[in-house]
Short mmCIF file of C-alpha atoms in Angstrom, two decimals:
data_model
loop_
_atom_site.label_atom_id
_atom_site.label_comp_id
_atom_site.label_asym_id
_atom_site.label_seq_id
_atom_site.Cartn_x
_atom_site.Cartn_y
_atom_site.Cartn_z
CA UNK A 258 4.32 17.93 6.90
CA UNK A 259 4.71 20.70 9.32
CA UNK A 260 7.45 19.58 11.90
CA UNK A 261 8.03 16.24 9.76
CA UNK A 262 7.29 14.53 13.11
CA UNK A 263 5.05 11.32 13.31
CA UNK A 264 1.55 11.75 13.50
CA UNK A 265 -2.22 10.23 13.84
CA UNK A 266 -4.40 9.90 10.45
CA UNK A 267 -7.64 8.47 11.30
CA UNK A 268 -10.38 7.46 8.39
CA UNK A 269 -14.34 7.44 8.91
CA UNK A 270 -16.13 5.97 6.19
CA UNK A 271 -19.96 7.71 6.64
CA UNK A 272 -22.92 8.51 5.19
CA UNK A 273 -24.68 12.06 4.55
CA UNK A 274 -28.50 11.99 4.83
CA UNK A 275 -30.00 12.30 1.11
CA UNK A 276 -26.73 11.82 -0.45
CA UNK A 277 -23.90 9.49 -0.56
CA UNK A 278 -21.04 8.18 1.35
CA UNK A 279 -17.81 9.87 2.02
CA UNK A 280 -14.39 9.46 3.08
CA UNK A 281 -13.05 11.50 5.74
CA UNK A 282 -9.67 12.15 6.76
CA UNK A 283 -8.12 13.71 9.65
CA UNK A 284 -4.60 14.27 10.60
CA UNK A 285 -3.26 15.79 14.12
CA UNK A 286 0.39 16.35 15.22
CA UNK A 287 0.87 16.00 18.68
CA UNK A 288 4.35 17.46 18.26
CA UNK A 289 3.47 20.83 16.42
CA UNK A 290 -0.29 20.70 17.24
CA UNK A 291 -0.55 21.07 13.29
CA UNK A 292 -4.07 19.40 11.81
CA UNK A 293 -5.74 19.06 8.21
CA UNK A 294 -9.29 17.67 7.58
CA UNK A 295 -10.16 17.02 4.41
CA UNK A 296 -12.92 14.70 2.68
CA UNK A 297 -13.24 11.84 -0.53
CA UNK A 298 -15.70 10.88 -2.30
CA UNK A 299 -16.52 7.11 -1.30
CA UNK A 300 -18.39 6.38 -5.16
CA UNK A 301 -17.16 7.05 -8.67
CA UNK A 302 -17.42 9.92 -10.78
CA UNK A 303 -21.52 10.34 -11.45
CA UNK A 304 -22.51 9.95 -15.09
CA UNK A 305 -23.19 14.07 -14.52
CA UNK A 306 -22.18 17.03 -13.30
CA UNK A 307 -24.01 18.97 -10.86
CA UNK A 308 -25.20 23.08 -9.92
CA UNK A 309 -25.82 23.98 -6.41
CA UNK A 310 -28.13 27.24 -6.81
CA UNK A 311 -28.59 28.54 -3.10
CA UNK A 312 -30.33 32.15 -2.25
CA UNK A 313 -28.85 32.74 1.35
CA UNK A 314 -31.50 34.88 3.27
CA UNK A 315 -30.98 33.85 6.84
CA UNK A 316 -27.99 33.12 8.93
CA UNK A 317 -29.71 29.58 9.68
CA UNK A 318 -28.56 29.31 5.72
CA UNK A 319 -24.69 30.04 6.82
CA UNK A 320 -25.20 26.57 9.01
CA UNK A 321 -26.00 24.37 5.88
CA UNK A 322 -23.40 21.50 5.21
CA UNK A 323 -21.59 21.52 1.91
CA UNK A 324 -19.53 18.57 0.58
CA UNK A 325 -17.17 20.76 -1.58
CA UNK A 326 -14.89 18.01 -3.58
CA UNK A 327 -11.23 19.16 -5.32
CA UNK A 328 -12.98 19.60 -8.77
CA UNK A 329 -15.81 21.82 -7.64
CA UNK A 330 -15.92 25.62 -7.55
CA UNK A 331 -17.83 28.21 -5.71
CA UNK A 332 -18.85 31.39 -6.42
CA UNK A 333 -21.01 34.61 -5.13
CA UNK A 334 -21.96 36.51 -8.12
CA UNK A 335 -22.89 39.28 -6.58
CA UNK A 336 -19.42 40.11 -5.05
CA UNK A 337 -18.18 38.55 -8.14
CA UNK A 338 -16.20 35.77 -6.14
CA UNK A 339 -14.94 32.67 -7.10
CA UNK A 340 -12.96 29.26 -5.50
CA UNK A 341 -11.53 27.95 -8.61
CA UNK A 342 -11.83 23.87 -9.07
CA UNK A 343 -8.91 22.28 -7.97
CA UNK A 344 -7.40 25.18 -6.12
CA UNK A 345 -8.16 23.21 -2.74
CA UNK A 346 -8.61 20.21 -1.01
CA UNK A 347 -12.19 18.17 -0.73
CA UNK A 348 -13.72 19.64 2.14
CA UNK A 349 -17.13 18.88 4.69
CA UNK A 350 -18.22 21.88 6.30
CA UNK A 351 -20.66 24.88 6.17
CA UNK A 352 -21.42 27.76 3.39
CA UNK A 353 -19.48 29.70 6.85
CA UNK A 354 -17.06 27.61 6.22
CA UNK A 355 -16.57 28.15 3.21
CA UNK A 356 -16.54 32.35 3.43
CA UNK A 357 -14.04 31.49 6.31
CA UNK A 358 -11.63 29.27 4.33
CA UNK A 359 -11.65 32.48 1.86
CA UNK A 360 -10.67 34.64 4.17
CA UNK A 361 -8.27 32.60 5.66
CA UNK A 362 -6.87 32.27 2.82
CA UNK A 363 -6.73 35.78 1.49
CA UNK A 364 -5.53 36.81 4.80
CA UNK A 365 -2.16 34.54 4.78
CA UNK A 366 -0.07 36.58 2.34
CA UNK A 367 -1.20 40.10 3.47
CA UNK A 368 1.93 41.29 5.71
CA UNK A 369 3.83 40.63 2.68
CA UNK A 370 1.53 42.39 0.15
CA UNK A 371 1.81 44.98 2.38
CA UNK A 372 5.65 45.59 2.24
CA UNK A 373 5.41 45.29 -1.71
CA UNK A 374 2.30 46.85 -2.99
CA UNK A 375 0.03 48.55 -0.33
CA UNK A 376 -2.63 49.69 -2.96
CA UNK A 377 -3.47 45.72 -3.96
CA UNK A 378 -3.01 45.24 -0.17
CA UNK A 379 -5.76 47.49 0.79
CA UNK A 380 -8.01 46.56 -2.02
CA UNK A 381 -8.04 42.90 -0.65
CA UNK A 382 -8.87 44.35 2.29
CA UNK A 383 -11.55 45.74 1.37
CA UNK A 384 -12.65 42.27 -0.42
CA UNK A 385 -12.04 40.94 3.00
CA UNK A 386 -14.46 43.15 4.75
CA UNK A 387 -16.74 42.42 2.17
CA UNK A 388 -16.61 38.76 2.78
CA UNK A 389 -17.32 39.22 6.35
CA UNK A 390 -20.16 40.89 5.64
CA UNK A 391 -21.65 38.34 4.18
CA UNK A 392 -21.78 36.19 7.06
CA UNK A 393 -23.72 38.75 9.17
CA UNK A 394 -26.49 37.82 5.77
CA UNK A 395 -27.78 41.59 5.69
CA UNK A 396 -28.49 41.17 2.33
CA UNK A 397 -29.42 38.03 0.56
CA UNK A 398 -26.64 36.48 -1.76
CA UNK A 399 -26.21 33.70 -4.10
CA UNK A 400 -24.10 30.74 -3.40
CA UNK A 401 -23.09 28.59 -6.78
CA UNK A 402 -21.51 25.47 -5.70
CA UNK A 403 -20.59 23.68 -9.61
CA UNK A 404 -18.51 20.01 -9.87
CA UNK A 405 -18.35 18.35 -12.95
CA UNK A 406 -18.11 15.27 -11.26
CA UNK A 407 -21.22 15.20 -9.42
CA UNK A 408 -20.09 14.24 -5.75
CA UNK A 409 -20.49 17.75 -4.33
CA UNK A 410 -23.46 18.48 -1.94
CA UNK A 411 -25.33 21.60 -0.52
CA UNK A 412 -27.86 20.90 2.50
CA UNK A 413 -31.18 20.55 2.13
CA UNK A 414 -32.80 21.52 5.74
CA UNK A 415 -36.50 20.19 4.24
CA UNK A 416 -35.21 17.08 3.17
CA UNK A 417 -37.33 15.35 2.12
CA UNK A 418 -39.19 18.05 1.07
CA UNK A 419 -38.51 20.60 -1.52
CA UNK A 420 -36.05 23.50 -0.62
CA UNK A 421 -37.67 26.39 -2.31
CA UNK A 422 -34.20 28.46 -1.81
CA UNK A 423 -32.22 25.33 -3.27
CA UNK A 424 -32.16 24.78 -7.14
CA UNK A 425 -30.15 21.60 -7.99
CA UNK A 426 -29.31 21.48 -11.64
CA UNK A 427 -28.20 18.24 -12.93
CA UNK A 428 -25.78 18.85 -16.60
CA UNK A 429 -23.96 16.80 -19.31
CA UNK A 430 -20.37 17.62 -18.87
CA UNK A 431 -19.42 19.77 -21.85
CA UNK A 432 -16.31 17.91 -23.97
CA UNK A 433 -13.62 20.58 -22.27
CA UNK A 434 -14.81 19.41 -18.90
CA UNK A 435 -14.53 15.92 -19.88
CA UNK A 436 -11.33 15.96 -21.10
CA UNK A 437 -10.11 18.33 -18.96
CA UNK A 438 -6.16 16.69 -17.13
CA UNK A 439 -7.81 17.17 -13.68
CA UNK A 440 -10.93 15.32 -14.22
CA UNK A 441 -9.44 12.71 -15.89
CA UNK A 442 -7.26 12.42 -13.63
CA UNK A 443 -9.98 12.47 -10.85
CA UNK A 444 -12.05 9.50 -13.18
CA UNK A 445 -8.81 7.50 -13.04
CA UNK A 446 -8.39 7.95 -8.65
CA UNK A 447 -11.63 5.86 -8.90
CA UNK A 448 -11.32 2.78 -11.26
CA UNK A 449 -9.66 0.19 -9.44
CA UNK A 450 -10.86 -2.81 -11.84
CA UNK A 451 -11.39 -6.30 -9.92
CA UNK A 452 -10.39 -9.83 -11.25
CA UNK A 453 -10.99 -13.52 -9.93
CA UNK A 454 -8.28 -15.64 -9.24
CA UNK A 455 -6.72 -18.02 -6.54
CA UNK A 456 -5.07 -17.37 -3.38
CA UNK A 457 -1.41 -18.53 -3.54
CA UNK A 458 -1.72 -19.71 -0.18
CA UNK A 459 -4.96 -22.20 0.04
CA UNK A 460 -5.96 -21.57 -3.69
CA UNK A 461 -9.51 -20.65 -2.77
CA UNK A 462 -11.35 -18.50 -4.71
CA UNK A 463 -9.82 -14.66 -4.58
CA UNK A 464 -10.00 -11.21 -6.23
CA UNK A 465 -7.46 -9.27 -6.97
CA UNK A 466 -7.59 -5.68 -7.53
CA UNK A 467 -6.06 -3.43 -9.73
CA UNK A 468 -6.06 0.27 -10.60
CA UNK A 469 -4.06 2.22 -13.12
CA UNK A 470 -1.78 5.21 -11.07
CA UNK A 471 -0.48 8.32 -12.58
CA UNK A 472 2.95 9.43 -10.78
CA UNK A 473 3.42 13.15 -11.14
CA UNK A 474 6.79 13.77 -13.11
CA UNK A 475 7.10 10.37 -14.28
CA UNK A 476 4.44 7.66 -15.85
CA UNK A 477 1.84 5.58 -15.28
CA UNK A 478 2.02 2.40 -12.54
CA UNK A 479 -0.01 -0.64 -12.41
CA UNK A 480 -0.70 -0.98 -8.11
CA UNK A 481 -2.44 -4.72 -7.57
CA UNK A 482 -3.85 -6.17 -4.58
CA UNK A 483 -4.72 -9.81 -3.71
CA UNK A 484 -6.99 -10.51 -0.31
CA UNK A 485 -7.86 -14.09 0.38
CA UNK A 486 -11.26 -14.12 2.70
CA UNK A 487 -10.43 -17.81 3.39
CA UNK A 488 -6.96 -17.64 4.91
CA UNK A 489 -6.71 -14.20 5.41
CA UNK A 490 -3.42 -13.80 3.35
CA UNK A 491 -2.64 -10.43 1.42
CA UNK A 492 -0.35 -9.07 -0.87
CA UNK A 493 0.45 -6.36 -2.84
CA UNK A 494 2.76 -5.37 -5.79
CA UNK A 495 3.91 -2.66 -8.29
CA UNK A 496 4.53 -3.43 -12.24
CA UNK A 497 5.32 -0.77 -14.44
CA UNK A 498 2.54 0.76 -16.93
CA UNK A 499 4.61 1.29 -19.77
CA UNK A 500 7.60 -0.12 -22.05
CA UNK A 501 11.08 -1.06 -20.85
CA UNK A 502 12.72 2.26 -21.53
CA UNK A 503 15.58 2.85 -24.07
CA UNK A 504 18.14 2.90 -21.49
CA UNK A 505 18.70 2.49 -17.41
CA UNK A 506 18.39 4.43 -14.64
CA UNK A 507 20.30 4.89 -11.85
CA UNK A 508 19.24 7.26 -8.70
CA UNK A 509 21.32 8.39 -5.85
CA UNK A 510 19.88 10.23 -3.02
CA UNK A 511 22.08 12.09 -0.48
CA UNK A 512 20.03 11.47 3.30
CA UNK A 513 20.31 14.23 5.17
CA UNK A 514 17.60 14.98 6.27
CA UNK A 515 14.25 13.34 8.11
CA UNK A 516 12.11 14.76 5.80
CA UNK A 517 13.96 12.76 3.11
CA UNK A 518 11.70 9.67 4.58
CA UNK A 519 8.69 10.95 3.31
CA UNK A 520 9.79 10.83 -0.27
CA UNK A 521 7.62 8.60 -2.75
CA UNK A 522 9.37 5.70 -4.08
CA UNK A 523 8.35 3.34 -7.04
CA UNK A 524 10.36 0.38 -7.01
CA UNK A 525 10.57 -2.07 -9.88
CA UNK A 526 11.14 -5.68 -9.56
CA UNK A 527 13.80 -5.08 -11.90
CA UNK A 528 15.13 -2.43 -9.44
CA UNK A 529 18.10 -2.98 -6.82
CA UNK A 530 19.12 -1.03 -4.39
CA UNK A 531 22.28 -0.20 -2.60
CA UNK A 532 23.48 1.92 0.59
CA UNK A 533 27.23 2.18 0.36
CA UNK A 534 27.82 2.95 3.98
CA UNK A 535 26.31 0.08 5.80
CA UNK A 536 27.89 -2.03 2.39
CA UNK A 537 24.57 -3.18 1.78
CA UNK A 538 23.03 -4.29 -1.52
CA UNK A 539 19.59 -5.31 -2.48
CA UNK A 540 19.50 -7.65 -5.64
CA UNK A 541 16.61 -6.76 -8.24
CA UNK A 542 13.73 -9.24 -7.94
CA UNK A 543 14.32 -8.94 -4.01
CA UNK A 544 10.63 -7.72 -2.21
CA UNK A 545 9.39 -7.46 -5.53
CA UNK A 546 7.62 -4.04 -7.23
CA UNK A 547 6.70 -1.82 -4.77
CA UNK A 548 5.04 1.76 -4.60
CA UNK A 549 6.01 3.28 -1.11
CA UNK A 550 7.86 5.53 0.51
CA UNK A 551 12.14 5.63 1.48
CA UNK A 552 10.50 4.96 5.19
CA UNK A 553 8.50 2.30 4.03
CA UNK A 554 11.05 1.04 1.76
CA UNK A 555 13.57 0.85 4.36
CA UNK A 556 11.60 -0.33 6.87
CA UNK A 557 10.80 -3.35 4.67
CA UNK A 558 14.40 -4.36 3.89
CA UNK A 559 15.03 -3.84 7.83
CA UNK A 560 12.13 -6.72 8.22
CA UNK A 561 13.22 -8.80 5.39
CA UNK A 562 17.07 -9.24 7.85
CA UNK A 563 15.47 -9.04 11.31
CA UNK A 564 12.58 -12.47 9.61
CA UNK A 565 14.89 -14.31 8.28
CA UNK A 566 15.20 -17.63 9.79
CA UNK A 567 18.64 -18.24 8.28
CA UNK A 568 20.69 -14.85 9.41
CA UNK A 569 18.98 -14.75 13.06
CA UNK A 570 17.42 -18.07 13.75
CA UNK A 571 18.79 -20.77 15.73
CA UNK A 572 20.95 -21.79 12.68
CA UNK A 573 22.77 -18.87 13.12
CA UNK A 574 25.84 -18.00 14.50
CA UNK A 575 26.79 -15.62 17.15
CA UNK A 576 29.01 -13.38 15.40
CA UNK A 577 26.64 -13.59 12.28
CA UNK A 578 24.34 -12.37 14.87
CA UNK A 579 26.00 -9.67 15.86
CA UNK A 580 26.91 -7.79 12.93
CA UNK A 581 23.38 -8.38 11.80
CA UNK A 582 21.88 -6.83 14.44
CA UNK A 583 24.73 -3.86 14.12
CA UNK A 584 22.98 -3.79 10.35
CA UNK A 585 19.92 -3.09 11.59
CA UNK A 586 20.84 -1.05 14.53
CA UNK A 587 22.69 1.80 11.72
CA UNK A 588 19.99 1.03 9.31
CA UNK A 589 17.43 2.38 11.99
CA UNK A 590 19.41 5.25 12.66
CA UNK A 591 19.09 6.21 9.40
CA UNK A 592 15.10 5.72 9.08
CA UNK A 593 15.23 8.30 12.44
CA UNK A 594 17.43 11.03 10.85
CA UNK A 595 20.19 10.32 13.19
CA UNK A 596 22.62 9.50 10.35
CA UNK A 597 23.40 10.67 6.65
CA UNK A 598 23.28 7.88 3.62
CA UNK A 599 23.42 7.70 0.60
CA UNK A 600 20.27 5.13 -1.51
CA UNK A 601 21.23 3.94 -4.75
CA UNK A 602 18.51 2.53 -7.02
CA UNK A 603 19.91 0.87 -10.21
CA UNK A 604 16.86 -0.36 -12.75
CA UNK A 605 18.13 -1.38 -15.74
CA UNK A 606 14.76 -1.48 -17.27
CA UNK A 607 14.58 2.25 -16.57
CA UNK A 608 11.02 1.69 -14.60
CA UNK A 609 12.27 2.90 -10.79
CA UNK A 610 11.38 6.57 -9.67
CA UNK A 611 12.57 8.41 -6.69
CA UNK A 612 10.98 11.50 -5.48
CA UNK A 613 12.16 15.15 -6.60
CA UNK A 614 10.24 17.42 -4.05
CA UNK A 615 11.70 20.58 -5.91
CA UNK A 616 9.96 19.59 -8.95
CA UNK A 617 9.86 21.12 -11.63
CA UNK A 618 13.55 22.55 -9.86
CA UNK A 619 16.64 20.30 -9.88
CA UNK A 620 16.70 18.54 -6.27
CA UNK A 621 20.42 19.26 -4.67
CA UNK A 622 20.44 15.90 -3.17
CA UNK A 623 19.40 13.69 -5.88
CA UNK A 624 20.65 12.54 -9.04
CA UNK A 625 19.52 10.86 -12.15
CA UNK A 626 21.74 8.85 -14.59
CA UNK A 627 20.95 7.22 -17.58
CA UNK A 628 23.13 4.90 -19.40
CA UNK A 629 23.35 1.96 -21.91
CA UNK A 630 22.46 -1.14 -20.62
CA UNK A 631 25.32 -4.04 -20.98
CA UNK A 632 24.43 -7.26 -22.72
CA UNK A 633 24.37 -9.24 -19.33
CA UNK A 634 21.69 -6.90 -18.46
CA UNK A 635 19.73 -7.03 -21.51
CA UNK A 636 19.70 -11.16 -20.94
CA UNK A 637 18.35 -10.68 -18.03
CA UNK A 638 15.48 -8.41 -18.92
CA UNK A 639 14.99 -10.45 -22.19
CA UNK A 640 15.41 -8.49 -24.33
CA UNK A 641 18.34 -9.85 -26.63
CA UNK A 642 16.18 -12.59 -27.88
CA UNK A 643 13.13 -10.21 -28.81
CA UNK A 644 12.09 -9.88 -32.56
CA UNK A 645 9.81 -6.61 -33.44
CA UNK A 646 10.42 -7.43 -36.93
CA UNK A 647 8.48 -8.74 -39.87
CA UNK A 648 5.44 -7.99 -37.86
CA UNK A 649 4.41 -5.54 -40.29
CA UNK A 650 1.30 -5.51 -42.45
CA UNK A 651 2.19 -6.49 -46.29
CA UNK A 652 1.00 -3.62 -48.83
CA UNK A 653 -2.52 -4.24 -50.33
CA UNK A 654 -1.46 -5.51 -53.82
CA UNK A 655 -2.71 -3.09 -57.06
CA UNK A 656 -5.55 -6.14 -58.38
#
């Protein structure tokens, strides 16, 4: 997301000592040099929270590991200090770490503080230098590391003995914290609920999974996943959480830009799609519900042409040929940014959603139309033969 340039993401699945597993991801750009690290929890939410109570005396203390998750915060009374839950990414590193990532972080909008207000400019300064200090551990100092969802972690160096500097304090998470948007929101990452059923393939035995999404700015998906262990086959697809809306949506996107192809896309199966310039159009049932990107997307329809037995197989002809591999020669060009589009998504059931990265801002590029769906297009979606009425309860008579 630096340079908007492909790079490496690699996943290690592993396991602290006295703890749990976790999930860590690391990204490098060889283009920009640009990396992130950050860390998941590999369980679900514990049926707790839990307090991390450390008294740092020594600078072997600064060298603990900490498994700091999104919804935990730390704090240092004494400077009266505090990383507010949510306010960054899950991280595996040291109580150094930590103090650094603060820093870091302070430091970034400085210059500018220092055009605009030099007295809050040398105040954080000063905050700064107080920070630093604390590294050097010339005084002792509390470290409070608190996650209502109990996946955080602060090294114990005795293990399995008792850390005498370490209090762990195990809590009931207080109704706020429980129904707080973020940690529900965190509960929901991790309930993917499982189901028996048979592979479409062999029909052996399989289990499909399926987990309840929340897209920012728009509504809830249903994302379900079938593996087969006999065969081997897989598939995935997208269905729409909620109600056919009252009317239909249709989204253009202007593509000018590479970064467009990292937009999220949720495509209905009641969703087609439609680039004007290579005269292309995607009828809606086509590759089914998916939940993806405009890369991904477009990369799938470029697949769907280049396997299909009946435009380039040996049925085909050489001039069908041809054009079909022109297709997907301009359709590649605009995957690599070398070309503007524009992507049309037309889902009459009103379920389709297309990326706004200004959001909450109106996105210059992109527009959203909604309009009355035609009677052709309520036949299809089935809806001209529904009957909601006479469903309702009968009033309690007065005997």
């Amino acid at each position: 997301m630096n340079c908007f340039r492909n790079g490496v993401t690699r996943l290690l699945l592993t396991r602290i000592p006295f703890f749990k597993e976790i999930i860590v991801s690391s990204f490098s750009c060889d283009s920009c040099s640009w990396s992130n690290t950050e860390i998941q929890s590999a369980g679900r939410i514990q049926e707790q929270g839990v307090r991390y109570t450390l008294a740092v005396t020594s600078r072997q203390d600064m060298n603990r590991e900490v498994v700091k998750t999104d919804c935990a915060s730390a704090r240092i009374p004494e400077l009266d200090f505090e990383i507010p839950a949510f306010s960054q990414k899950g991280v595996l590193t040291t109580i150094e770490g930590i103090i650094d990532r603060a820093v870091a972080g302070l430091e970034q909008d400085q210059p500018a503080r220092r055009a605009t207000d030099k007295e809050v400019a040398r105040k954080i300064d000063e905050f700064i230098g107080k920070l630093r200090q604390l590294k050097e551990v010339n005084s002792p100092f509390t470290f409070i590391l608190d996650d209502p969802s109990g996946n955080s972690f602060v090294e114990n160096p005795h293990a399995p003995q008792r850390d005498e500097a370490l209090v762990v304090t195990h809590y009931r998470r207080s109704p706020q914290q429980t129904a707080a948007r973020d940690i529900l929101a965190a509960l929901s990452l991790l309930q993917v609920l499982q189901f028996n059923t048979n592979c479409p393939e062999c029909n052996a035995p399989a289990s499909t999974n399926m987990k309840l999404v929340q897209i920012p700015h728009f509504k809830e998906v249903i994302i379900m996943a079938t593996n087969c262990d006999s065969c081997g086959h897989r598939t995935n697809e997208v269905k729409s959480g909620g109600a056919i809306e009252p009317q239909g949506t249709r989204i253009t996107l202007r593509i000018t830009d590479p970064s467009d192809m990292t937009r999220d896309i949720l495509k209905s199966e009641t969703c087609s799609v439609e680039i004007p310039e290579l005269e292309f159009e995607l009828g809606m049932g086509a590759l089914g519900g998916k939940f993806t990107t405009l890369e991904g997307l477009l990369k799938d329809i470029r697949d769907l042409v280049e396997k299909n037995p009946f435009t380039l197989g040996d049925s085909s002809t050489p001039s069908r040929t041809g054009k079909l591999q022109e297709f997907i020669g301009k359709l590649q060009d605009i995957i690599e940014g070398k070309a503007q589009a524009h992507f049309i998504m037309d889902d009459p059931a009103g379920n389709s959603y297309l990326q706004n990265v200004y959001a909450p801002e109106e996105d210059p590029e992109l527009s959203v139309q909604r309009y009355e769906r035609s009677f052709e297009q309520n036949e299809d979606l089935g809806l001209n033969d529904m009957r909601t009425e006479g469903y309702e309860p009968e009033p309690a008579s007065g005997r």
